[in-house]
Amino acid sequence: MPHTDRPNHKGTPSDTHRPVRRSRSGILGRRYERTGTEPVTGRSALGMRLWLSVCFMPLFVAATVLFAVWASRSDTGSTPTPSQLGGLAAVCAALAVIAAVDLAVVLRRRKKERPARRAAP
């Protein structure tokens, strides 16, 4: 956290906050206590990230297959060239991997943040 000379609401420098354990944690497992500047009713964007990952991952996988097949069937003198199509296939494959990783992260965070539901007796 960068050093600031501006005091927080208690009159101490803002870089002296201690991490506080919370159930909703970040990568390191800790978040800092509220400073009073963030909204109280802030909502998570996990639902939107889930929707975007679910929609775009299959789209990028299909585009990867389409560009790879097109590159394999095109001639060297054609436009676009097989190397350009291969580059597009690689970009789409990378975006599909990013969407899959994001989907896994979102599902893990949603599972961690929501209480476990018990089966009815």
PDB file of C-alpha atoms in Angstrom:
ATOM      1  CA  MET A   1       0.000   0.000   0.000  1.00  0.00           C
ATOM      2  CA  PRO A   2       1.534   3.363  -0.960  1.00  0.00           C
ATOM      3  CA  HIS A   3       2.525   5.749   1.792  1.00  0.00           C
ATOM      4  CA  THR A   4       0.359   8.808   2.260  1.00  0.00           C
ATOM      5  CA  ASP A   5       0.774  11.610   4.756  1.00  0.00           C
ATOM      6  CA  ARG A   6      -2.934  12.232   4.886  1.00  0.00           C
ATOM      7  CA  PRO A   7      -4.424  10.879   8.137  1.00  0.00           C
ATOM      8  CA  ASN A   8      -7.421   8.572   8.139  1.00  0.00           C
ATOM      9  CA  HIS A   9     -10.521   9.155  10.275  1.00  0.00           C
ATOM     10  CA  LYS A  10      -8.669   8.170  13.480  1.00  0.00           C
ATOM     11  CA  GLY A  11      -5.827  10.632  12.931  1.00  0.00           C
ATOM     12  CA  THR A  12      -3.142   8.039  12.132  1.00  0.00           C
ATOM     13  CA  PRO A  13      -1.398   7.586   8.778  1.00  0.00           C
ATOM     14  CA  SER A  14      -3.451   5.407   6.444  1.00  0.00           C
ATOM     15  CA  ASP A  15      -0.598   2.966   5.740  1.00  0.00           C
ATOM     16  CA  THR A  16      -0.717   1.621   9.319  1.00  0.00           C
ATOM     17  CA  HIS A  17      -3.941  -0.386   8.825  1.00  0.00           C
ATOM     18  CA  ARG A  18      -3.635  -3.981   9.856  1.00  0.00           C
ATOM     19  CA  PRO A  19      -5.086  -6.754   7.656  1.00  0.00           C
ATOM     20  CA  VAL A  20      -8.304  -8.251   8.990  1.00  0.00           C
ATOM     21  CA  ARG A  21      -9.367 -11.850   8.411  1.00  0.00           C
ATOM     22  CA  ARG A  22     -12.666 -12.134   6.583  1.00  0.00           C
ATOM     23  CA  SER A  23     -14.714 -14.912   5.075  1.00  0.00           C
ATOM     24  CA  ARG A  24     -14.539 -13.155   1.689  1.00  0.00           C
ATOM     25  CA  SER A  25     -10.833 -13.038   1.139  1.00  0.00           C
ATOM     26  CA  GLY A  26      -8.559 -12.130  -1.725  1.00  0.00           C
ATOM     27  CA  ILE A  27      -5.672 -14.111  -3.139  1.00  0.00           C
ATOM     28  CA  LEU A  28      -3.561 -13.662  -0.019  1.00  0.00           C
ATOM     29  CA  GLY A  29      -6.423 -14.542   2.296  1.00  0.00           C
ATOM     30  CA  ARG A  30      -6.710 -11.091   3.869  1.00  0.00           C
ATOM     31  CA  ARG A  31      -8.353  -7.788   3.198  1.00  0.00           C
ATOM     32  CA  TYR A  32      -7.909  -4.463   4.871  1.00  0.00           C
ATOM     33  CA  GLU A  33     -10.578  -3.029   7.118  1.00  0.00           C
ATOM     34  CA  ARG A  34     -12.905  -0.409   5.711  1.00  0.00           C
ATOM     35  CA  THR A  35     -11.527   3.104   5.382  1.00  0.00           C
ATOM     36  CA  GLY A  36     -14.923   4.706   4.913  1.00  0.00           C
ATOM     37  CA  THR A  37     -14.432   5.688   1.275  1.00  0.00           C
ATOM     38  CA  GLU A  38     -15.881   2.572  -0.356  1.00  0.00           C
ATOM     39  CA  PRO A  39     -19.638   2.076  -0.804  1.00  0.00           C
ATOM     40  CA  VAL A  40     -21.406   0.141   1.931  1.00  0.00           C
ATOM     41  CA  THR A  41     -23.814  -1.494  -0.507  1.00  0.00           C
ATOM     42  CA  GLY A  42     -21.188  -2.459  -3.109  1.00  0.00           C
ATOM     43  CA  ARG A  43     -21.973  -5.616  -5.040  1.00  0.00           C
ATOM     44  CA  SER A  44     -19.735  -8.204  -6.573  1.00  0.00           C
ATOM     45  CA  ALA A  45     -19.418  -8.583 -10.351  1.00  0.00           C
ATOM     46  CA  LEU A  46     -19.159 -12.381 -10.128  1.00  0.00           C
ATOM     47  CA  GLY A  47     -22.570 -12.922 -11.737  1.00  0.00           C
ATOM     48  CA  MET A  48     -21.620 -10.849 -14.777  1.00  0.00           C
ATOM     49  CA  ARG A  49     -18.222 -12.538 -15.031  1.00  0.00           C
ATOM     50  CA  LEU A  50     -19.927 -15.939 -14.840  1.00  0.00           C
ATOM     51  CA  TRP A  51     -22.367 -14.978 -17.605  1.00  0.00           C
ATOM     52  CA  LEU A  52     -19.603 -13.584 -19.833  1.00  0.00           C
ATOM     53  CA  SER A  53     -17.382 -16.646 -19.357  1.00  0.00           C
ATOM     54  CA  VAL A  54     -20.216 -19.076 -20.043  1.00  0.00           C
ATOM     55  CA  CYS A  55     -21.214 -17.201 -23.216  1.00  0.00           C
ATOM     56  CA  PHE A  56     -17.808 -16.436 -24.690  1.00  0.00           C
ATOM     57  CA  MET A  57     -15.802 -19.581 -23.869  1.00  0.00           C
ATOM     58  CA  PRO A  58     -17.755 -21.760 -26.357  1.00  0.00           C
ATOM     59  CA  LEU A  59     -17.646 -18.922 -28.886  1.00  0.00           C
ATOM     60  CA  PHE A  60     -13.840 -18.706 -28.674  1.00  0.00           C
ATOM     61  CA  VAL A  61     -13.482 -22.497 -28.844  1.00  0.00           C
ATOM     62  CA  ALA A  62     -15.672 -22.588 -31.972  1.00  0.00           C
ATOM     63  CA  ALA A  63     -13.696 -19.714 -33.536  1.00  0.00           C
ATOM     64  CA  THR A  64     -10.442 -21.542 -32.762  1.00  0.00           C
ATOM     65  CA  VAL A  65     -11.667 -24.662 -34.537  1.00  0.00           C
ATOM     66  CA  LEU A  66     -13.050 -22.642 -37.456  1.00  0.00           C
ATOM     67  CA  PHE A  67      -9.819 -20.688 -38.020  1.00  0.00           C
ATOM     68  CA  ALA A  68      -7.640 -23.794 -37.589  1.00  0.00           C
ATOM     69  CA  VAL A  69      -9.671 -25.785 -40.132  1.00  0.00           C
ATOM     70  CA  TRP A  70      -9.742 -22.816 -42.513  1.00  0.00           C
ATOM     71  CA  ALA A  71      -5.959 -22.404 -42.176  1.00  0.00           C
ATOM     72  CA  SER A  72      -5.376 -26.092 -42.902  1.00  0.00           C
ATOM     73  CA  ARG A  73      -7.501 -25.969 -46.079  1.00  0.00           C
ATOM     74  CA  SER A  74      -6.253 -22.667 -47.521  1.00  0.00           C
ATOM     75  CA  ASP A  75      -3.440 -22.307 -50.056  1.00  0.00           C
ATOM     76  CA  THR A  76      -0.291 -20.266 -49.547  1.00  0.00           C
ATOM     77  CA  GLY A  77      -1.316 -17.669 -52.132  1.00  0.00           C
ATOM     78  CA  SER A  78      -4.819 -17.151 -50.765  1.00  0.00           C
ATOM     79  CA  THR A  79      -6.031 -14.236 -48.706  1.00  0.00           C
ATOM     80  CA  PRO A  80      -5.993 -14.414 -45.707  1.00  0.00           C
ATOM     81  CA  THR A  81      -2.844 -16.514 -45.585  1.00  0.00           C
ATOM     82  CA  PRO A  82      -2.656 -19.724 -43.553  1.00  0.00           C
ATOM     83  CA  SER A  83      -0.259 -18.044 -41.108  1.00  0.00           C
ATOM     84  CA  GLN A  84      -2.727 -15.203 -40.500  1.00  0.00           C
ATOM     85  CA  LEU A  85      -5.510 -17.701 -39.921  1.00  0.00           C
ATOM     86  CA  GLY A  86      -3.257 -19.680 -37.609  1.00  0.00           C
ATOM     87  CA  GLY A  87      -2.551 -16.477 -35.670  1.00  0.00           C
ATOM     88  CA  LEU A  88      -6.271 -15.824 -35.339  1.00  0.00           C
ATOM     89  CA  ALA A  89      -6.765 -19.406 -34.160  1.00  0.00           C
ATOM     90  CA  ALA A  90      -4.022 -18.929 -31.552  1.00  0.00           C
ATOM     91  CA  VAL A  91      -5.562 -15.673 -30.293  1.00  0.00           C
ATOM     92  CA  CYS A  92      -8.992 -17.302 -30.035  1.00  0.00           C
ATOM     93  CA  ALA A  93      -7.482 -20.299 -28.230  1.00  0.00           C
ATOM     94  CA  ALA A  94      -5.759 -17.979 -25.729  1.00  0.00           C
ATOM     95  CA  LEU A  95      -9.026 -16.121 -25.125  1.00  0.00           C
ATOM     96  CA  ALA A  96     -10.838 -19.447 -24.629  1.00  0.00           C
ATOM     97  CA  VAL A  97      -8.253 -20.470 -22.029  1.00  0.00           C
ATOM     98  CA  ILE A  98      -8.603 -17.111 -20.248  1.00  0.00           C
ATOM     99  CA  ALA A  99     -12.407 -17.491 -20.229  1.00  0.00           C
ATOM    100  CA  ALA A 100     -12.104 -21.045 -18.849  1.00  0.00           C
ATOM    101  CA  VAL A 101      -9.724 -19.955 -16.082  1.00  0.00           C
ATOM    102  CA  ASP A 102     -11.997 -17.024 -15.209  1.00  0.00           C
ATOM    103  CA  LEU A 103     -14.986 -19.374 -15.111  1.00  0.00           C
ATOM    104  CA  ALA A 104     -13.142 -21.667 -12.700  1.00  0.00           C
ATOM    105  CA  VAL A 105     -12.153 -18.718 -10.484  1.00  0.00           C
ATOM    106  CA  VAL A 106     -15.699 -17.334 -10.433  1.00  0.00           C
ATOM    107  CA  LEU A 107     -17.215 -20.716  -9.580  1.00  0.00           C
ATOM    108  CA  ARG A 108     -14.663 -21.258  -6.800  1.00  0.00           C
ATOM    109  CA  ARG A 109     -15.337 -17.814  -5.311  1.00  0.00           C
ATOM    110  CA  ARG A 110     -19.104 -18.216  -5.517  1.00  0.00           C
ATOM    111  CA  LYS A 111     -18.885 -21.605  -3.819  1.00  0.00           C
ATOM    112  CA  LYS A 112     -16.659 -20.146  -1.092  1.00  0.00           C
ATOM    113  CA  GLU A 113     -18.859 -17.099  -0.475  1.00  0.00           C
ATOM    114  CA  ARG A 114     -22.221 -18.837  -0.419  1.00  0.00           C
ATOM    115  CA  PRO A 115     -23.163 -20.932   2.582  1.00  0.00           C
ATOM    116  CA  ALA A 116     -23.389 -24.681   2.071  1.00  0.00           C
ATOM    117  CA  ARG A 117     -26.966 -25.845   1.629  1.00  0.00           C
ATOM    118  CA  ARG A 118     -27.995 -28.826   3.677  1.00  0.00           C
ATOM    119  CA  ALA A 119     -30.066 -31.618   2.240  1.00  0.00           C
ATOM    120  CA  ALA A 120     -33.608 -31.858   3.571  1.00  0.00           C
ATOM    121  CA  PRO A 121     -34.091 -34.728   6.037  1.00  0.00           C
TER     122      PRO A 121
END
